[in-house]
CSV table of C-alpha atoms in Angstrom, one decimal:
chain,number,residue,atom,x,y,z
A,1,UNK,CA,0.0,0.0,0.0
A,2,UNK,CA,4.4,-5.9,5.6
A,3,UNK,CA,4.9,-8.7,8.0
A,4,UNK,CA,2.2,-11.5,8.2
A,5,UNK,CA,-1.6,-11.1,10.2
A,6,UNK,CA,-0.1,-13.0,12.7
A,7,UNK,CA,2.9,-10.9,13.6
A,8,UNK,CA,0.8,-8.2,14.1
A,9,UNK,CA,-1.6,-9.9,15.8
A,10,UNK,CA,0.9,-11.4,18.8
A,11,UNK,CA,3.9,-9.1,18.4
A,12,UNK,CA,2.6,-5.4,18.2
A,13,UNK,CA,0.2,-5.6,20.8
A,14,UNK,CA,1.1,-6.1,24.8
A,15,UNK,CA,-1.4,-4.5,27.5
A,16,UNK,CA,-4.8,-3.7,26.8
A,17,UNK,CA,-4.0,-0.2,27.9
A,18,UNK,CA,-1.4,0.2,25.5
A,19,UNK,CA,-1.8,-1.8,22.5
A,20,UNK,CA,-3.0,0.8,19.7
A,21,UNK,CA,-0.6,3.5,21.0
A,22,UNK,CA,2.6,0.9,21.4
A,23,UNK,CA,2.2,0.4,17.2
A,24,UNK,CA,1.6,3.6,16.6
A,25,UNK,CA,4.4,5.0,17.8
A,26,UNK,CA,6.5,2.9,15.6
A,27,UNK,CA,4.4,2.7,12.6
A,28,UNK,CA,3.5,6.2,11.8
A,29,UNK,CA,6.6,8.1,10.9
A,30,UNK,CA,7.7,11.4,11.7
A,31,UNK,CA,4.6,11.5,13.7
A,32,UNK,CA,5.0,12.0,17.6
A,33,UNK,CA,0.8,12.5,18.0
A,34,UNK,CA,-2.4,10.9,16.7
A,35,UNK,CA,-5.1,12.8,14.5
A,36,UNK,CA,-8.2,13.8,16.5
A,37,UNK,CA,-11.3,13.9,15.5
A,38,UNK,CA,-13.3,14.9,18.6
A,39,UNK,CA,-12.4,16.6,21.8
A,40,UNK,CA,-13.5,13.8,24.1
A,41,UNK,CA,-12.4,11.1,21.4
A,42,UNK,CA,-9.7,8.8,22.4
A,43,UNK,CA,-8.2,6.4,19.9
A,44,UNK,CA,-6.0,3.9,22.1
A,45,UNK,CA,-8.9,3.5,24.3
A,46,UNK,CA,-10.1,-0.2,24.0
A,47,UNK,CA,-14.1,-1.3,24.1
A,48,UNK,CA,-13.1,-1.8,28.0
A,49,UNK,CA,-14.1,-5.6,27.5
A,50,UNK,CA,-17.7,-4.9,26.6
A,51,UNK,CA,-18.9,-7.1,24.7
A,52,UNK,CA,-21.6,-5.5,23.4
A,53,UNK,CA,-19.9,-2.9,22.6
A,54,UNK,CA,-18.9,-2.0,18.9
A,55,UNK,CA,-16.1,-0.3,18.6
A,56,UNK,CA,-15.4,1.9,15.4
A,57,UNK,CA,-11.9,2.4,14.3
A,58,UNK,CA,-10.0,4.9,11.6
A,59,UNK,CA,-7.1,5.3,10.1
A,60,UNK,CA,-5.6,8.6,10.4
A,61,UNK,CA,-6.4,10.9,7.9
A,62,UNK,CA,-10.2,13.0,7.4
A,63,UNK,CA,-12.1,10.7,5.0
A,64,UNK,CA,-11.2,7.6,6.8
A,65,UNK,CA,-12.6,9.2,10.2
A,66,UNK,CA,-15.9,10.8,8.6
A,67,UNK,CA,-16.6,7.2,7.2
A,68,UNK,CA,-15.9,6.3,10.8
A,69,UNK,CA,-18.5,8.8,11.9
A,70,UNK,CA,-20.9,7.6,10.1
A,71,UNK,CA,-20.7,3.9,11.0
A,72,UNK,CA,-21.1,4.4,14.7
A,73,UNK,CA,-23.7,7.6,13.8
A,74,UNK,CA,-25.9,4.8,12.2
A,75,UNK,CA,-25.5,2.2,14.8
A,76,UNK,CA,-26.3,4.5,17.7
A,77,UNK,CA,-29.6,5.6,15.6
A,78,UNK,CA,-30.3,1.7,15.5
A,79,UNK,CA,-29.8,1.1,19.0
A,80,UNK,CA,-26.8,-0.4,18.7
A,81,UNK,CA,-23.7,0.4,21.4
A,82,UNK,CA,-21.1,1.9,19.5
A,83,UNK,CA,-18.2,4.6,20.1
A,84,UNK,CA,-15.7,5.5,17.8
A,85,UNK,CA,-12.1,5.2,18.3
A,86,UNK,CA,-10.2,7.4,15.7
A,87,UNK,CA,-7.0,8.3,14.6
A,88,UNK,CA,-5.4,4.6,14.8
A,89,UNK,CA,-2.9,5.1,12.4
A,90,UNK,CA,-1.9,3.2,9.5
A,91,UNK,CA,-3.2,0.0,7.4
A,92,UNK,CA,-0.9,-2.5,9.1
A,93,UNK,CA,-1.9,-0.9,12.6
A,94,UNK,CA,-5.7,-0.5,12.5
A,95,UNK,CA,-6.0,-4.1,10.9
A,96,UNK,CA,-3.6,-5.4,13.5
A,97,UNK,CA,-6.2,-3.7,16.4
A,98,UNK,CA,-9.2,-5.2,13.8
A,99,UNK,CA,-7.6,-8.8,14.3
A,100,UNK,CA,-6.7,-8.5,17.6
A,101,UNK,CA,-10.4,-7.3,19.2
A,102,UNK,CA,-9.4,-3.7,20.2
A,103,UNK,CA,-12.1,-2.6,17.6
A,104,UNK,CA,-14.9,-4.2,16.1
A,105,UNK,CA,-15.6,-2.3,12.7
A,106,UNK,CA,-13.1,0.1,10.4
A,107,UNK,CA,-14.1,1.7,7.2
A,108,UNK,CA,-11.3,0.4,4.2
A,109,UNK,CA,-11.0,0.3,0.7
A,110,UNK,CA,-11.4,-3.1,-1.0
A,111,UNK,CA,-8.1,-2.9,-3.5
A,112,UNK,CA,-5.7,-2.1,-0.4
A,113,UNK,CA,-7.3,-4.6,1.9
A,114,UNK,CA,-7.4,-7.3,-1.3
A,115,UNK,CA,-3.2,-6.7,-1.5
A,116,UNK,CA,-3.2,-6.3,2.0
A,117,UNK,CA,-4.5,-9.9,3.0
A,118,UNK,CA,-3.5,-11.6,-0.2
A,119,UNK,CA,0.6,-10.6,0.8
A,120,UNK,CA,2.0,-14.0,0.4
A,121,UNK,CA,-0.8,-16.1,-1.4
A,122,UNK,CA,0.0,-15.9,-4.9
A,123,UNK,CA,-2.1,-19.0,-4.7
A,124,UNK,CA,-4.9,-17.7,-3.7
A,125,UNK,CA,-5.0,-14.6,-5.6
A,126,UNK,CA,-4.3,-12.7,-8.3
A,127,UNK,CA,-4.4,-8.8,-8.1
A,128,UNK,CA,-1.9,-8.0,-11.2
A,129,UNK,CA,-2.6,-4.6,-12.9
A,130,UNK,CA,-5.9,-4.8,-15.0
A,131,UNK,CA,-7.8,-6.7,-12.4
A,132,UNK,CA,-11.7,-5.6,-12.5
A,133,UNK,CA,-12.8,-4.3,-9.5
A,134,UNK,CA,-15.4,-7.2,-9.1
A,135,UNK,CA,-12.7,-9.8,-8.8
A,136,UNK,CA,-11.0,-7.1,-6.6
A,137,UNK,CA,-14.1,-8.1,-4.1
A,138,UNK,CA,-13.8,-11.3,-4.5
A,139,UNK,CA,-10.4,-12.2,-3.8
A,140,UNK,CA,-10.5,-10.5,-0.4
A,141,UNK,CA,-13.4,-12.7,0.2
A,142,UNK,CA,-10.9,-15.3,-0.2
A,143,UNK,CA,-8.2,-13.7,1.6
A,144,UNK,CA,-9.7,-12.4,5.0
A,145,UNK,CA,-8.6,-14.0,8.0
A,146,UNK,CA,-10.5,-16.3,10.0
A,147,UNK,CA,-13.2,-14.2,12.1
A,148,UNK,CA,-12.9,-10.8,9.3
A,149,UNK,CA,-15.3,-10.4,7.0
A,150,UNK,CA,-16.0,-7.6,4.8
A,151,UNK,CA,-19.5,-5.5,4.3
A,152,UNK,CA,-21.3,-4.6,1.2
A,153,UNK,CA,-19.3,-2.4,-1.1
A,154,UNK,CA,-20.3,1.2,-1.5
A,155,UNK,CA,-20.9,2.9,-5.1
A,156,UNK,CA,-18.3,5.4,-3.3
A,157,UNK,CA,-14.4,5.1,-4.5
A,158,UNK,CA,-11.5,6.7,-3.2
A,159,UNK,CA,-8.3,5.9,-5.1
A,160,UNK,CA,-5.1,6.9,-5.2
A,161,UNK,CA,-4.2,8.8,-8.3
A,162,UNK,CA,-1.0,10.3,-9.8
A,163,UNK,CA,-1.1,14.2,-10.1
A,164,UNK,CA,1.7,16.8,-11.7
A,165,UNK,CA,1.0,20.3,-12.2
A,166,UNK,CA,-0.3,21.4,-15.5
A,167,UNK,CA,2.9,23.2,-16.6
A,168,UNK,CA,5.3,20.8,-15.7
A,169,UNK,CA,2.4,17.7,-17.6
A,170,UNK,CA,2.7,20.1,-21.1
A,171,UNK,CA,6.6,20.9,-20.8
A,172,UNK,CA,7.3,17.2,-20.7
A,173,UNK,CA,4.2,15.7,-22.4
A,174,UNK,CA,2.9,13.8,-19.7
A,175,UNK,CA,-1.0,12.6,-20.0
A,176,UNK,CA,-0.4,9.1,-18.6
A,177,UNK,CA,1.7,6.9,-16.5
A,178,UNK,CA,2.8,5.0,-19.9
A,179,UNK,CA,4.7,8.6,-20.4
A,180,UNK,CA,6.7,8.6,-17.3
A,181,UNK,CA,9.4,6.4,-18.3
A,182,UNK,CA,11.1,8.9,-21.4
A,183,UNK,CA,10.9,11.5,-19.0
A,184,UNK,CA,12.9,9.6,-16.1
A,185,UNK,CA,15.8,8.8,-18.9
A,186,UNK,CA,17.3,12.2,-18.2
A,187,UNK,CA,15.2,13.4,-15.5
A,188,UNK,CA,14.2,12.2,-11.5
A,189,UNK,CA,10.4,12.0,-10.3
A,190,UNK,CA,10.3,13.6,-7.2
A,191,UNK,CA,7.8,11.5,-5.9
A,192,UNK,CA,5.4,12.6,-2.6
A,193,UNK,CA,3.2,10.4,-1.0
A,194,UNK,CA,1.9,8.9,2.5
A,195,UNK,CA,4.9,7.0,3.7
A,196,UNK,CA,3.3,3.4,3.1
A,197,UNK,CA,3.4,4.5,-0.6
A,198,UNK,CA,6.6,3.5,-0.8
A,199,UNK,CA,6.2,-0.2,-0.2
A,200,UNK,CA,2.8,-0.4,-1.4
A,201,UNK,CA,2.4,-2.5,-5.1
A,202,UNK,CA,1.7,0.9,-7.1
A,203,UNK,CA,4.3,2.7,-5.7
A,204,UNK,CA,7.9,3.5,-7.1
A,205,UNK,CA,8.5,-0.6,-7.6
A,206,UNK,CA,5.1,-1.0,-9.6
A,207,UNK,CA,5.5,1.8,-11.8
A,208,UNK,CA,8.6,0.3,-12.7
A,209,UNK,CA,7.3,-2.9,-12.7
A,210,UNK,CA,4.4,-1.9,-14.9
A,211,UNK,CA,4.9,1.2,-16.6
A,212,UNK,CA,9.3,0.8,-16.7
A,213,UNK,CA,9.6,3.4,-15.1
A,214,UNK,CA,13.4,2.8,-13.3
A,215,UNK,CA,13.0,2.9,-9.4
A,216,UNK,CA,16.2,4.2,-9.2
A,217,UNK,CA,15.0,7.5,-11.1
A,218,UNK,CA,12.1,8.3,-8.4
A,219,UNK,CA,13.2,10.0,-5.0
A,220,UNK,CA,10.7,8.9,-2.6
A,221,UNK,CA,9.5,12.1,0.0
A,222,UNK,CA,6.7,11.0,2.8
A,223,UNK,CA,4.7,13.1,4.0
A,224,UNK,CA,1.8,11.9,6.1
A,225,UNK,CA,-1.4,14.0,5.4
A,226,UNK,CA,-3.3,11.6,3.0
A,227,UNK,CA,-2.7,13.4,-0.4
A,228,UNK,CA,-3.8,16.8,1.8
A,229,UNK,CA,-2.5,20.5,1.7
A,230,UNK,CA,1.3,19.7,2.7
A,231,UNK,CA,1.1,17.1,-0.4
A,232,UNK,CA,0.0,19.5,-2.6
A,233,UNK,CA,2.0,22.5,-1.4
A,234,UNK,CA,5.1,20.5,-2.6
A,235,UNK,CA,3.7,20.0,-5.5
A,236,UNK,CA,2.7,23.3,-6.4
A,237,UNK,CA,5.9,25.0,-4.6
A,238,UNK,CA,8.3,22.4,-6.9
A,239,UNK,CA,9.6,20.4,-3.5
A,240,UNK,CA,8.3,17.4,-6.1
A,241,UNK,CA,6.7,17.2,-9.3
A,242,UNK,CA,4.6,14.3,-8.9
A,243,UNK,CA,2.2,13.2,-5.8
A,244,UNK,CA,-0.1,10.6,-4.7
A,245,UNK,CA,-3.4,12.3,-3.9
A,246,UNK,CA,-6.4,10.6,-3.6
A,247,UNK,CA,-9.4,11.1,-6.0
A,248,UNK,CA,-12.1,12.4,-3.7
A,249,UNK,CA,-9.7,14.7,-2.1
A,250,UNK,CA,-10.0,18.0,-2.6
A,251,UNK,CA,-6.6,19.6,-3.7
A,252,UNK,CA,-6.3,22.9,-1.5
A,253,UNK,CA,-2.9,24.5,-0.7
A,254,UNK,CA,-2.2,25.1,3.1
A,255,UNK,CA,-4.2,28.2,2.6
A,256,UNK,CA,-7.4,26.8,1.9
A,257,UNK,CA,-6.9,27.5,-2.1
A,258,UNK,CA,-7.6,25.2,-4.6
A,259,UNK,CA,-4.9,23.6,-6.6
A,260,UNK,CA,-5.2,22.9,-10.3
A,261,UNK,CA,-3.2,20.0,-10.9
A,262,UNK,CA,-3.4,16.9,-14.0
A,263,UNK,CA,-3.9,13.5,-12.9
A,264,UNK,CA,-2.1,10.8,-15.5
A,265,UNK,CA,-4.3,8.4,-16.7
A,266,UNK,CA,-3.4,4.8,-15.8
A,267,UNK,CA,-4.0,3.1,-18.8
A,268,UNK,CA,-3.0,-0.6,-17.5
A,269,UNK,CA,-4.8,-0.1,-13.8
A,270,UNK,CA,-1.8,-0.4,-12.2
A,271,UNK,CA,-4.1,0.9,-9.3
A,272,UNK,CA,-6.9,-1.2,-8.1
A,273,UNK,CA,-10.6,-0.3,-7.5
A,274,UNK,CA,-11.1,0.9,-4.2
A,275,UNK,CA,-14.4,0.7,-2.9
A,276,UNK,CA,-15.6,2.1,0.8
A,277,UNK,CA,-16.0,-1.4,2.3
A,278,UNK,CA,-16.6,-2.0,6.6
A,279,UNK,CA,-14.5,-4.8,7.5
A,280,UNK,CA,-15.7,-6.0,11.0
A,281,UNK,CA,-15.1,-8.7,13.3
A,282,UNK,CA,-17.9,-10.8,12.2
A,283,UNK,CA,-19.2,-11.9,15.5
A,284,UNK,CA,-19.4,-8.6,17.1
A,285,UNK,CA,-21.9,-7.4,15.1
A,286,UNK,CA,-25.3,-8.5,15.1
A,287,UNK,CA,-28.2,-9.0,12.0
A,288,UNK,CA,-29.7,-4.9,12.9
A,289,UNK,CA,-25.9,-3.2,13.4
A,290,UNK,CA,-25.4,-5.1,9.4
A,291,UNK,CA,-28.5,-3.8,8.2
A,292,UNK,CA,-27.8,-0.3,9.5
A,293,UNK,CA,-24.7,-0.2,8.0
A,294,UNK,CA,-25.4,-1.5,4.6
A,295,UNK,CA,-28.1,1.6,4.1
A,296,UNK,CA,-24.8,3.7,4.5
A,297,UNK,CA,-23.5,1.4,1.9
A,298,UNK,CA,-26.2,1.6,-0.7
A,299,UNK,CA,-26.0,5.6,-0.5
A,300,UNK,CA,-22.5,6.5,-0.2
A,301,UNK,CA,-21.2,8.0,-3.4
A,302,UNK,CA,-17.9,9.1,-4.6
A,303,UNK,CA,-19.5,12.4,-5.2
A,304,UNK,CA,-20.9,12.3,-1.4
A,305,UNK,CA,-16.8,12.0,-0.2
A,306,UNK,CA,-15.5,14.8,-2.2
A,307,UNK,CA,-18.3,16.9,-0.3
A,308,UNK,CA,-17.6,15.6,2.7
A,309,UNK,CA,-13.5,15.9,2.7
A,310,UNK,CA,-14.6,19.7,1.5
A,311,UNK,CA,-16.2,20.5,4.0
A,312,UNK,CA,-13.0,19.5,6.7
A,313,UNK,CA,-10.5,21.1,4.4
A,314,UNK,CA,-12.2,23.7,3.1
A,315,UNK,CA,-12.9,27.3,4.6
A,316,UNK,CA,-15.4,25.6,6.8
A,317,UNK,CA,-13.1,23.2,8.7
A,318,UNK,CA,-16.1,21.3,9.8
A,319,UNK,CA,-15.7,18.1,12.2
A,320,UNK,CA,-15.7,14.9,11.2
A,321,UNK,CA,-18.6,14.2,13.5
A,322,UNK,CA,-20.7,17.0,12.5
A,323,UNK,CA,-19.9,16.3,8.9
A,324,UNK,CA,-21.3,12.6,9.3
A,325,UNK,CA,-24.2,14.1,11.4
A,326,UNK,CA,-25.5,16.5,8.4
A,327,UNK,CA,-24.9,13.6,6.2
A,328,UNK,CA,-26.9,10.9,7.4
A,329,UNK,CA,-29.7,13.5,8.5
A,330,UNK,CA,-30.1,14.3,4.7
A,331,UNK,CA,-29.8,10.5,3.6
A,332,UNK,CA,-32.6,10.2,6.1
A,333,UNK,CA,-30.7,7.5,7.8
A,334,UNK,CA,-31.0,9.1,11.3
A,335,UNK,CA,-33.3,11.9,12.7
């Protein structure tokens, strides 16, 4: 986007009381605190060995915790007891706490989690470039571990995506990944991108894997804001000239301002389909806490993210929480 499930599982977590925050401390780089989302919101709290209890999880950037919000939102309104624990961190840490039973249910996106769990089981899948994003679905089926399953898959899609600033994309011709590797024969892609990029399958080793572009001619720069205003004000101030934002982000400088940038088409789908999916522990969640959560499902659109992530990095800088509220109130999914 990676040791095995069961590394994570056994050797990340020690005490109850400290399990999320141990990992995240030495997964999420150059970070030395956890995203918020709420005042009283406290993400290495644990469901305190409730059963009953669902606890939400996120990963650590905006859209992840307003898809948070709205999974515990929507089980509250059905009754269901459910608090949300944000700001985990990243994949390998809020699937670790996912296995492990510090939360119950995390909002993810089916192509990562497909890679994620298939990691070492070439035998059981096959997520080469090109891969349709039905079959995406259905090799994490395959590929979840014992006790995971996944939830319907949203219309909604947030993929990662390529961008370059338009003057750079017409001084060097560049419409499409396929274009990438005559411009790195004399020239290096500064390349930002959440750290994780780096190792993930479409990062610097599947471009050159797929596209030839040499991995020796991209210099890799992390910076952990999700494709969000630091990414782009790299872009735009020439730190890089190429960066990993997703496609329902909006692309705002650090002054609110929005970005014109040209995202290269990726003719051979070098990045998967990546529908909003809930993974859960499938025994925490009863028949009504499903049902609630698949009307989120059906509604969700890609359109209804790029709204949403608007309104928390716009000029508004609305909450996560209040963002989810408004949301679900217009869907008509709680009162």
């Amino acid at each position: 986007m990676m040791t095995t499930k069961t590394t994570h599982s056994t050797g990340l977590f020690g005490s109850m009381s400290t399990k999320i925050a141990a990992v995240v401390a030495t997964t999420v780089l150059g970070s030395t605190a956890l995203v918020a989302c709420g005042a009283n919101e406290d993400p290495t709290a644990t469901n305190d060995g409730n059963d009953s209890t669902v606890a939400v999880g996120s990963a650590n950037f905006p859209e992840s915790e307003i898809i948070g919000q709205l999974y515990t939102q929507v089980l509250q309104n059905a009754g269901v007891n459910a608090n949300f624990q944000g700001g985990i961190g990243a994949r390998d840490v809020y699937l670790a706490a996912l296995q492990k039973g510090s939360i119950d249910l995390v909002p993810e996106y089916s192509g990562n989690a497909a890679q994620y769990y298939a990691k070492g089981k070439p035998e059981e899948a096959d997520l080469g470039p090109g891969t349709e994003p039905k079959e995406v679905l259905s090799t994490l089926d395959k590929v979840l571990p014992e006790g995971i399953s996944a939830g319907e898959a949203a219309p909604a899609e947030s993929r990662d995506s390529y961008r370059v600033m338009p003057d750079f994309a017409a001084q060097h011709h560049l419409t499409s990944l396929s274009d990438l590797a005559a411009f790195a024969e004399n020239n290096t892609i500064k390349l930002a991108g959440n750290p994780e990029l780096e190792t993930r399958p479409y990062g610097p080793e599947g471009l050159e894997k797929v596209y030839d572009v040499p991995k020796s001619k991209i210099e890799f720069q992390p910076i952990s804001d999700g494709g969000g205003p630091l990414t782009v004000n790299a872009l735009k101030d020439g730190t890089v000239n190429m960066a990993d934002i997703y496609t329902t982000s909006p692309v705002l400088d650090r002054s609110g301002n929005e970005v014109s940038v040209v995202e290269l088409k990726d003719p051979k789908r070098l990045i998967l389909a990546q529908q909003v999916i809930p993974l859960m522990r499938t025994d925490s969640l009863n028949d009504k806490a499903k049902d609630a959560l698949k009307k989120v499902q059906e509604k969700l659109t890609t359109d209804d993210l790029k709204q949403m992530n608007l309104r928390n990095s716009g000029k508004e800088k609305a909450e996560p929480k209040q963002i989810a509220h408004d949301w679900l109130k217009d869907k008509g999914l709680v009162s």
